Short mmCIF file of C-alpha atoms in Angstrom, two decimals:
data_model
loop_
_atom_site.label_atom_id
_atom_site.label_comp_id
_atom_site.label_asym_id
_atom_site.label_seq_id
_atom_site.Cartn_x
_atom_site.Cartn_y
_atom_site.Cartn_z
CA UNK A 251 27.89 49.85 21.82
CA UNK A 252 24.87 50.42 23.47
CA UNK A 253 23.09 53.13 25.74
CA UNK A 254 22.50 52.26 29.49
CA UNK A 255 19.37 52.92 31.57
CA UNK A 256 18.43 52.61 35.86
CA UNK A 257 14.99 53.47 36.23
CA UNK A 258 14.10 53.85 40.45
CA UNK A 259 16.91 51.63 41.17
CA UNK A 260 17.17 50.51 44.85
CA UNK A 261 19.38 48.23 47.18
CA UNK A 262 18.90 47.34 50.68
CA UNK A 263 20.97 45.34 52.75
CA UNK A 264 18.46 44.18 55.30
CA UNK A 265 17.02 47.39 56.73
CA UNK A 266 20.02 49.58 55.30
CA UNK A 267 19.19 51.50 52.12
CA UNK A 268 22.99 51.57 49.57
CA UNK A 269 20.78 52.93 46.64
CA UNK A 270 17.51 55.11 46.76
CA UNK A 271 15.66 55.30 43.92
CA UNK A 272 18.10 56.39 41.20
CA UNK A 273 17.41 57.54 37.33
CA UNK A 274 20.27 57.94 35.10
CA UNK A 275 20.67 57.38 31.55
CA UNK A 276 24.46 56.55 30.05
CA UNK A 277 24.38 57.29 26.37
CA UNK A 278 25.98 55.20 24.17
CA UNK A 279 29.53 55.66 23.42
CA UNK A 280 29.30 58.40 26.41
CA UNK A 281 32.32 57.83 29.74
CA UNK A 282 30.14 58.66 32.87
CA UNK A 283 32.17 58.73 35.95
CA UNK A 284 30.19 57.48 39.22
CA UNK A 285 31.76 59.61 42.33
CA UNK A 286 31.66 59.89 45.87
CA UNK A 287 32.96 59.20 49.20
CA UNK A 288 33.04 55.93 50.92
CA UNK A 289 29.87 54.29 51.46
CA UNK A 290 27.90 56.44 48.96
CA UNK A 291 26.83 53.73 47.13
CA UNK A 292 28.61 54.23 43.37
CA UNK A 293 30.41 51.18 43.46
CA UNK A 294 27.25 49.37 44.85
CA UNK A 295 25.37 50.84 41.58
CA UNK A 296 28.08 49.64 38.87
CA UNK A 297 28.12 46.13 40.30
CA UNK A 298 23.67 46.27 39.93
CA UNK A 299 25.10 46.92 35.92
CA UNK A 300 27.29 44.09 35.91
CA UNK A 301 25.16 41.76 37.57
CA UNK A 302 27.30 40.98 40.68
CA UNK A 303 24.77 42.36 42.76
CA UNK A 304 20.92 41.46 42.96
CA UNK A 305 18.76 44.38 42.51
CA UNK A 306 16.40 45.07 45.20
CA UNK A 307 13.84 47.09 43.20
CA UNK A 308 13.71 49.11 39.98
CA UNK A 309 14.45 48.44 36.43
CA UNK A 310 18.37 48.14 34.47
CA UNK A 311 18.47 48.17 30.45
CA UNK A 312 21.43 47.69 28.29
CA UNK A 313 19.93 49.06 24.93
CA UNK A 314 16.66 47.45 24.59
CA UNK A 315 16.96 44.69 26.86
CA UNK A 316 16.31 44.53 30.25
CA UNK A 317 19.21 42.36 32.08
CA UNK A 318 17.37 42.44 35.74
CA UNK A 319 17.68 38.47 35.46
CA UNK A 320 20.15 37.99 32.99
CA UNK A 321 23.63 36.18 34.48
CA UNK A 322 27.09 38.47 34.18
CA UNK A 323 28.34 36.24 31.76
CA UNK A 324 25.51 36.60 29.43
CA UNK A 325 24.97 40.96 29.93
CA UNK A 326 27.62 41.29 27.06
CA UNK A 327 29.62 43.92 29.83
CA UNK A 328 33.51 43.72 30.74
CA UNK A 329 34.54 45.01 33.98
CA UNK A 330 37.71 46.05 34.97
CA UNK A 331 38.81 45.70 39.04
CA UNK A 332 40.98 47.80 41.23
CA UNK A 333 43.41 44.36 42.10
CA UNK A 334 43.55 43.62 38.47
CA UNK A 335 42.44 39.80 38.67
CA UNK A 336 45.48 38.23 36.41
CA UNK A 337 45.89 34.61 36.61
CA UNK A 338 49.58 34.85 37.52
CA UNK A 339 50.25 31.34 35.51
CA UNK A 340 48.95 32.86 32.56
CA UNK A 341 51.06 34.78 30.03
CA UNK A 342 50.20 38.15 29.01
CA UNK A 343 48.66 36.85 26.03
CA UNK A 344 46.86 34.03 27.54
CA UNK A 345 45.04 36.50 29.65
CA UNK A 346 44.38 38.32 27.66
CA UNK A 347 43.00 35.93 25.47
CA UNK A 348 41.09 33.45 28.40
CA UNK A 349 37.63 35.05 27.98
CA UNK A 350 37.60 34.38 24.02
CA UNK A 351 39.08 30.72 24.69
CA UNK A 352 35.83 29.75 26.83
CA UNK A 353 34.14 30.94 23.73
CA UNK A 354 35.74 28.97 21.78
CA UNK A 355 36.32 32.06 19.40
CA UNK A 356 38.73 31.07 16.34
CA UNK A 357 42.26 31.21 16.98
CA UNK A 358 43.20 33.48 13.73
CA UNK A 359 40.13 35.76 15.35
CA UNK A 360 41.98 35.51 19.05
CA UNK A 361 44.96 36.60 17.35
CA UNK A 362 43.81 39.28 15.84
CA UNK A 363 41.82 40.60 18.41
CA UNK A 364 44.73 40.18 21.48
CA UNK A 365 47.39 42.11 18.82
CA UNK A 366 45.25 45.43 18.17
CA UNK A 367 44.32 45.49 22.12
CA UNK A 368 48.19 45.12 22.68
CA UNK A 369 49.24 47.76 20.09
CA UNK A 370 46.31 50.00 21.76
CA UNK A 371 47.72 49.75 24.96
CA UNK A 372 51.56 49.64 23.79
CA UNK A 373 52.15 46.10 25.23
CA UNK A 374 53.13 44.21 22.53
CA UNK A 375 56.58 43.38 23.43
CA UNK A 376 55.29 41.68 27.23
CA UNK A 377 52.66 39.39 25.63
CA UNK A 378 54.94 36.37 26.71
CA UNK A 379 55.63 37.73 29.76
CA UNK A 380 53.60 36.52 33.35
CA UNK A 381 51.88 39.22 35.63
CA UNK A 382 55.17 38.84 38.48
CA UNK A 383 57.09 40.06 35.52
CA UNK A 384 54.96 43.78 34.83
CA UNK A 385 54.82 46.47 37.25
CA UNK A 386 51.38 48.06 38.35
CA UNK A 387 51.19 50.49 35.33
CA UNK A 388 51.59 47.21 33.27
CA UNK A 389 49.38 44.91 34.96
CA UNK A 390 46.68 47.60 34.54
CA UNK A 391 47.07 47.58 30.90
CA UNK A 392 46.51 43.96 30.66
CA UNK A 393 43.26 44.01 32.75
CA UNK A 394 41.95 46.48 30.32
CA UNK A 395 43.20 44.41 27.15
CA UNK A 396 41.50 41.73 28.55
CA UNK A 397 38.10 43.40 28.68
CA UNK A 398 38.99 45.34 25.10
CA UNK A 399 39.69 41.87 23.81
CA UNK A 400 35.89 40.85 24.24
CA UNK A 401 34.54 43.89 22.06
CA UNK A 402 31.58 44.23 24.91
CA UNK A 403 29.04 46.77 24.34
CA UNK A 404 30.11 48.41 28.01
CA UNK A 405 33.12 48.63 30.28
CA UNK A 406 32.67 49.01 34.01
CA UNK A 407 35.73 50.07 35.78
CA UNK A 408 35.63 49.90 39.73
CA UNK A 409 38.62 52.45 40.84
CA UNK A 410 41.11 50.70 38.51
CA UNK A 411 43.55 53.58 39.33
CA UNK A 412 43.61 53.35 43.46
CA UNK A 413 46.65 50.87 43.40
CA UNK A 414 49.07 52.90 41.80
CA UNK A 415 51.20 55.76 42.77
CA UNK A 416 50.16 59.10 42.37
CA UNK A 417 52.11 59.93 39.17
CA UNK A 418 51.48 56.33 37.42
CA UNK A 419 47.70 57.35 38.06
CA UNK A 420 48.38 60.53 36.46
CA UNK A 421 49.92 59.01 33.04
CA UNK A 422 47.48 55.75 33.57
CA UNK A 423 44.13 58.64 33.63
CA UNK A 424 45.52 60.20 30.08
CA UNK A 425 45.99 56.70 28.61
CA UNK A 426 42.41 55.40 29.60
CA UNK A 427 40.79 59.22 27.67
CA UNK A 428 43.07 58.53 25.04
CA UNK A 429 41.99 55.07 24.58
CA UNK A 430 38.43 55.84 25.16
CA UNK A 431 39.20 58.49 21.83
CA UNK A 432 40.69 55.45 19.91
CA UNK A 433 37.87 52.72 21.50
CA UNK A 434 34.45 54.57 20.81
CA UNK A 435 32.42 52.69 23.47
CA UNK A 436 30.08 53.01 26.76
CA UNK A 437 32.39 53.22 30.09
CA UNK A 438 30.83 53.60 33.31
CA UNK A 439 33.86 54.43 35.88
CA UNK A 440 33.94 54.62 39.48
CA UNK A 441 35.97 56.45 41.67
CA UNK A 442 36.51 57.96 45.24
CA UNK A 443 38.85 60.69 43.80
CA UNK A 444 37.44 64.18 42.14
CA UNK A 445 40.16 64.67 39.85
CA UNK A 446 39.72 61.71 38.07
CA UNK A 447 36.68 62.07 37.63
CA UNK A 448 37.25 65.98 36.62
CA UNK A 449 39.72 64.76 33.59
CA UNK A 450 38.36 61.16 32.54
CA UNK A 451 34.42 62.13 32.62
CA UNK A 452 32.11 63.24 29.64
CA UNK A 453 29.78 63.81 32.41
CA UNK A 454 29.79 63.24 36.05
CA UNK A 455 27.48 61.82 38.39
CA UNK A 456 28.16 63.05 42.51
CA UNK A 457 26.77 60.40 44.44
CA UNK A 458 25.98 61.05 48.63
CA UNK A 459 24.39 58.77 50.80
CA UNK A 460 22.88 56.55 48.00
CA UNK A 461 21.13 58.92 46.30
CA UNK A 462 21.94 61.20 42.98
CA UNK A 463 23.44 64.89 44.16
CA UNK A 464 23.62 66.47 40.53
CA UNK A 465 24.70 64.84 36.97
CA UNK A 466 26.69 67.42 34.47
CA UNK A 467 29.68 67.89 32.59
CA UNK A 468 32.88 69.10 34.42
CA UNK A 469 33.02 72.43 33.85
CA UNK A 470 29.11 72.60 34.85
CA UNK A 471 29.72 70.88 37.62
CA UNK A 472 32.40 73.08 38.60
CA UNK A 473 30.77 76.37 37.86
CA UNK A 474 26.99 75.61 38.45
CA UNK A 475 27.12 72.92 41.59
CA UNK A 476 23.75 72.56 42.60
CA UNK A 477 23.97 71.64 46.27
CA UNK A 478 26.53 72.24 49.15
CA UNK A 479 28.10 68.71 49.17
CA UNK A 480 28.80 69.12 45.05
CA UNK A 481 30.34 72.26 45.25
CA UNK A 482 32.43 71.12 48.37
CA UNK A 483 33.21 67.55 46.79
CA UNK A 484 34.29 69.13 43.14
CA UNK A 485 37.52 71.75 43.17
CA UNK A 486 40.45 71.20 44.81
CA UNK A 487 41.16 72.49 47.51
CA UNK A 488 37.47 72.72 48.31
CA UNK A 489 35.24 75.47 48.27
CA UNK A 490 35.45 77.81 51.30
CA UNK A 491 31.85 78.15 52.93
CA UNK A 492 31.19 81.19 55.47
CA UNK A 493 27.94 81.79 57.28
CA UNK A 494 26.29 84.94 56.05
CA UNK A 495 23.63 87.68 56.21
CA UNK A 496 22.42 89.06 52.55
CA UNK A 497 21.13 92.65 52.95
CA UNK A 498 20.47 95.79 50.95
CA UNK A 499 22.55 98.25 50.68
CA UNK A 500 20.18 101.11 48.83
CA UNK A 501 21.31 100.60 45.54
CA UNK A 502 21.84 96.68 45.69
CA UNK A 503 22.49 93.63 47.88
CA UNK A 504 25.67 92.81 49.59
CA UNK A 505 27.04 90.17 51.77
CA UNK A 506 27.67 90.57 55.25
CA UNK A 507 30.83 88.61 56.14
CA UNK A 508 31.90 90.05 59.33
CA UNK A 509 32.33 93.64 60.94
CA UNK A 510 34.36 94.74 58.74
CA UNK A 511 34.25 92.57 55.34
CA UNK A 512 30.92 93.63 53.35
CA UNK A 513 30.64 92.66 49.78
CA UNK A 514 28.38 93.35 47.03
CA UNK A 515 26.59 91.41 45.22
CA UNK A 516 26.75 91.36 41.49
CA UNK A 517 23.74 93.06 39.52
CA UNK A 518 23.12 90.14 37.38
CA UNK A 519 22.12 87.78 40.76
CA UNK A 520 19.94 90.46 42.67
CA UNK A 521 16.53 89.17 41.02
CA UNK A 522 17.75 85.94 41.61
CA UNK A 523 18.67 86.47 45.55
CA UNK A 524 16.02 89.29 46.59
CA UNK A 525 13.58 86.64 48.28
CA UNK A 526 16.23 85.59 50.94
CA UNK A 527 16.85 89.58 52.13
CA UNK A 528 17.88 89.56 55.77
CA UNK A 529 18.13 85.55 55.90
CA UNK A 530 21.00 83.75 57.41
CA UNK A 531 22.88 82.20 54.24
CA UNK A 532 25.94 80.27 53.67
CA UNK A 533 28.49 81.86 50.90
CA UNK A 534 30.57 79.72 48.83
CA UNK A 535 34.26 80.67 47.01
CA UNK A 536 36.47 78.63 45.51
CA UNK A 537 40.23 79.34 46.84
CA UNK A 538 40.97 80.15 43.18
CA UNK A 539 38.80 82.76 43.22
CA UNK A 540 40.01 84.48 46.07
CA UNK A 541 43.49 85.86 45.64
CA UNK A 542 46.09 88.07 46.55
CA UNK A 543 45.41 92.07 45.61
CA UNK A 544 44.89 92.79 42.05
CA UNK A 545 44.67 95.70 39.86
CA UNK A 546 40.95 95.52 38.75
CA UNK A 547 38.45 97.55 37.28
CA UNK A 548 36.02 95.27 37.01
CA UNK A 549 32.94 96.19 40.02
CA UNK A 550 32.02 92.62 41.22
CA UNK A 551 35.80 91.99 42.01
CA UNK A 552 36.22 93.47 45.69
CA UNK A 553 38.89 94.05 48.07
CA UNK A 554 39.27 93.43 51.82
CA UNK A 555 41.99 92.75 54.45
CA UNK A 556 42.49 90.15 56.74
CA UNK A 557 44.97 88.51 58.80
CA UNK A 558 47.18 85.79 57.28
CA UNK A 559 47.34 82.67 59.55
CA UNK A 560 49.29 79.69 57.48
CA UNK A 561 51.02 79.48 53.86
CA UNK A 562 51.22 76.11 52.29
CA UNK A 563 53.92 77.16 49.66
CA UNK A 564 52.85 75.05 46.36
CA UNK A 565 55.30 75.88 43.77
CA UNK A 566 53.37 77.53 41.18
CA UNK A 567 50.93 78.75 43.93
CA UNK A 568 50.97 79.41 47.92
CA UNK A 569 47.47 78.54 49.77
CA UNK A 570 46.74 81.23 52.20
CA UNK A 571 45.21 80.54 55.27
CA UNK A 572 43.13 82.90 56.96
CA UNK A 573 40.20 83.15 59.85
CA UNK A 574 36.70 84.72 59.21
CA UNK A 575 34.39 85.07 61.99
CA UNK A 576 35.66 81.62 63.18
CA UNK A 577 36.10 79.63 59.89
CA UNK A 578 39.01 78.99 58.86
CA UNK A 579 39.10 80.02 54.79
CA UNK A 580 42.09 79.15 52.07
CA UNK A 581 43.29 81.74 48.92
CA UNK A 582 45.51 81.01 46.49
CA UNK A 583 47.69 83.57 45.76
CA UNK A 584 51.02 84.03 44.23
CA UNK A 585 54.13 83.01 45.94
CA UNK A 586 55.97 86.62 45.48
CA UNK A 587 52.69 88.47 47.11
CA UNK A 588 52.00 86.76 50.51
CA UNK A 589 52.85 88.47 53.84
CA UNK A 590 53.80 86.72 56.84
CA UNK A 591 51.61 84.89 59.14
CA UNK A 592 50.10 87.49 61.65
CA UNK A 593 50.26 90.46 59.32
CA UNK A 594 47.43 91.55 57.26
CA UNK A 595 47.05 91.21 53.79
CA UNK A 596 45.36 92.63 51.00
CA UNK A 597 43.09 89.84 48.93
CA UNK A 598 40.75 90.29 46.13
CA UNK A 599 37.67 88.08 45.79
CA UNK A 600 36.09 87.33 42.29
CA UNK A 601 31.81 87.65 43.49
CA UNK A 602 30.91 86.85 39.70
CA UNK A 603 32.15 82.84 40.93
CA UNK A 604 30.13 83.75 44.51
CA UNK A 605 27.74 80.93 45.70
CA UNK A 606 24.79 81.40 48.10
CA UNK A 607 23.67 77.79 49.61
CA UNK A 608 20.17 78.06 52.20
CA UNK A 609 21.49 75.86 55.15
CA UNK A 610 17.68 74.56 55.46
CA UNK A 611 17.85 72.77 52.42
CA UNK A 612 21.50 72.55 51.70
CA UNK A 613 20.38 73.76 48.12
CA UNK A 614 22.96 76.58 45.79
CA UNK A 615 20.14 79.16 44.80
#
């Protein structure tokens, strides 16, 4: 398995940029998930890697070598597709087995190599069977026999998951980490949706208008987003952003919400947010981190009131919808604690998971 490198990587299409100038390096063995909304250019980036797509400017290495010229077929790479791309007069097996065929592999070796992706994937028993025979769950398994088959030294997947129902995609996104635990091997993975790429990724890479937001782990992601379109994209629901003044307040800073919500700011960030005093701010909160009234004794978790407007009863949870100064801002609270819509309840908001974004630059200080 080998590492994978873009050094300034661009693509135009005529006079419209899809990639600007991007640097990332996928180590080897490592599952990097490529995310973003439509039109951000991730899916533009994975087919640069697999060759499907002629690089405008910049630089693409697959261990030592440098594939800007090499063919698809020669970049040692299997890709996996969103439509799965089964020959449907194939068996199972045959498909499985076409790529190592044209290489005229030996057939004890073709054997061998088509069982242990079948057992991996629990599909022994439909190797006779035709793709009109599987469901979608199934079908998916295949296409990703079929590139485990050919032992490349990357897989590319291009939103293999979007095709499927929400609670196949939920069992098909713990089969592909579990076989990525049994399968030690580079995976670049691309995908629209945040979750997935929340529970697949080793490390994430937020992609916006062709260009690089912020690469990290999950959990830094989450806790540490480093502009105002990561922290919105990651977390669901979204982070709630309110404009805000930060001012002093003798002993300290605190946020100015509205008339009559004023928090303070934790002593651990004041030497990091004293050079924006009496500036016009945006502040960040994750609904999770606003919640009904607890018992606290903890100083940088802070009550105020405000006036419920919609529940969105989730089971486990109920989102509470409320309206600051004009924006409209979710809680999660518990079921058992909400008060009706129009009367005013009590919420506590965690200001240790606060964010402060400068609307100039769009940057989380």
């Amino acid at each position: 398995m080998a590492q994978i490198l873009l050094k300034d990587l661009y693509k135009t299409y005529g006079e419209t940029p899809a990639v600007r100038g991007i640097n990332l390096t996928i180590d080897e063995n490592e599952f990097v998930v490529l995310v973003g909304p439509s039109g951000c250019g991730k899916t533009t980036t994975l087919r640069m890697i697999a060759g499907l797509e002629h690089i405008t400017d910049g630089e693409i290495y697959i261990g030592e070598r440098l594939i800007n010229d090499v063919p698809p077929r020669d970049r040692d790479i299997a890709m996996v597709f969103q439509n799965y791309a089964l020959y449907p007069h194939m068996t199972v097996h045959e498909n499985m087995s076409f790529g190592l065929r044209l290489r005229k592999l030996p057939k004890d070796e073709i054997q061998r190599r088509v069982k242990e992706a079948a057992d991996i994937l629990d599909i022994g028993e439909l190797l006779a069977r035709r793709p009109k025979q599987l469901s979608g769950g199934q079908r998916q398994r295949v296409a990703m026999g079929r590139a485990i088959v050919r032992n490349p030294e990357a897989f590319l997947f291009d939103e293999p998951l979007s095709n499927l129902d929400a609670k196949l995609r939920v069992q098909m996104r713990t089969e592909i980490k579990l076989i990525h635990q049994r399968v030690r091997t580079t995976v670049v993975y691309v995908t629209h949706d945040q979750v997935e790429a929340m529970t697949l990724a080793d490390r994430i890479v937020v992609m916006n208008d062709g260009i690089v937001e912020q690469v990290a782990s999950p959990q830094e992601m989450y806790d540490n987003p480093s502009t105002r379109f990561v922290a919105g994209f990651i977390g669901s629901p979204s982070m709630n952003f309110l404009p805000c003044k930060l001012t002093g307040n003798g002993s300290g800073l605190s946020v100015i919400l509205s008339d009559g919500i004023r928090l303070n700011v934790p002593a651990d960030r004041e030497g990091r947010y004293r050079d924006y005093l009496d500036r016009d701010l945006t502040f960040g909160i994750r609904p999770e981190h606003l919640t009904e009234q607890r018992q606290h004794t903890n100083a940088d978790q802070q009550d105020f009131s405000c006036q419920v407007g919609v529940l969105e009863p989730m089971g486990i949870d109920t989102m509470v919808f409320m309206n600051i100064e004009g924006e409209d801002v979710c809680a999660r609270a518990a079921p058992k604690s909400v008060k009706n819509p129009g009367e005013d309840m009590l919420f506590t908001i965690d200001m240790q998971n606060m964010h402060l974004i400068d609307p100039g630059t769009d940057k989380v200080l």
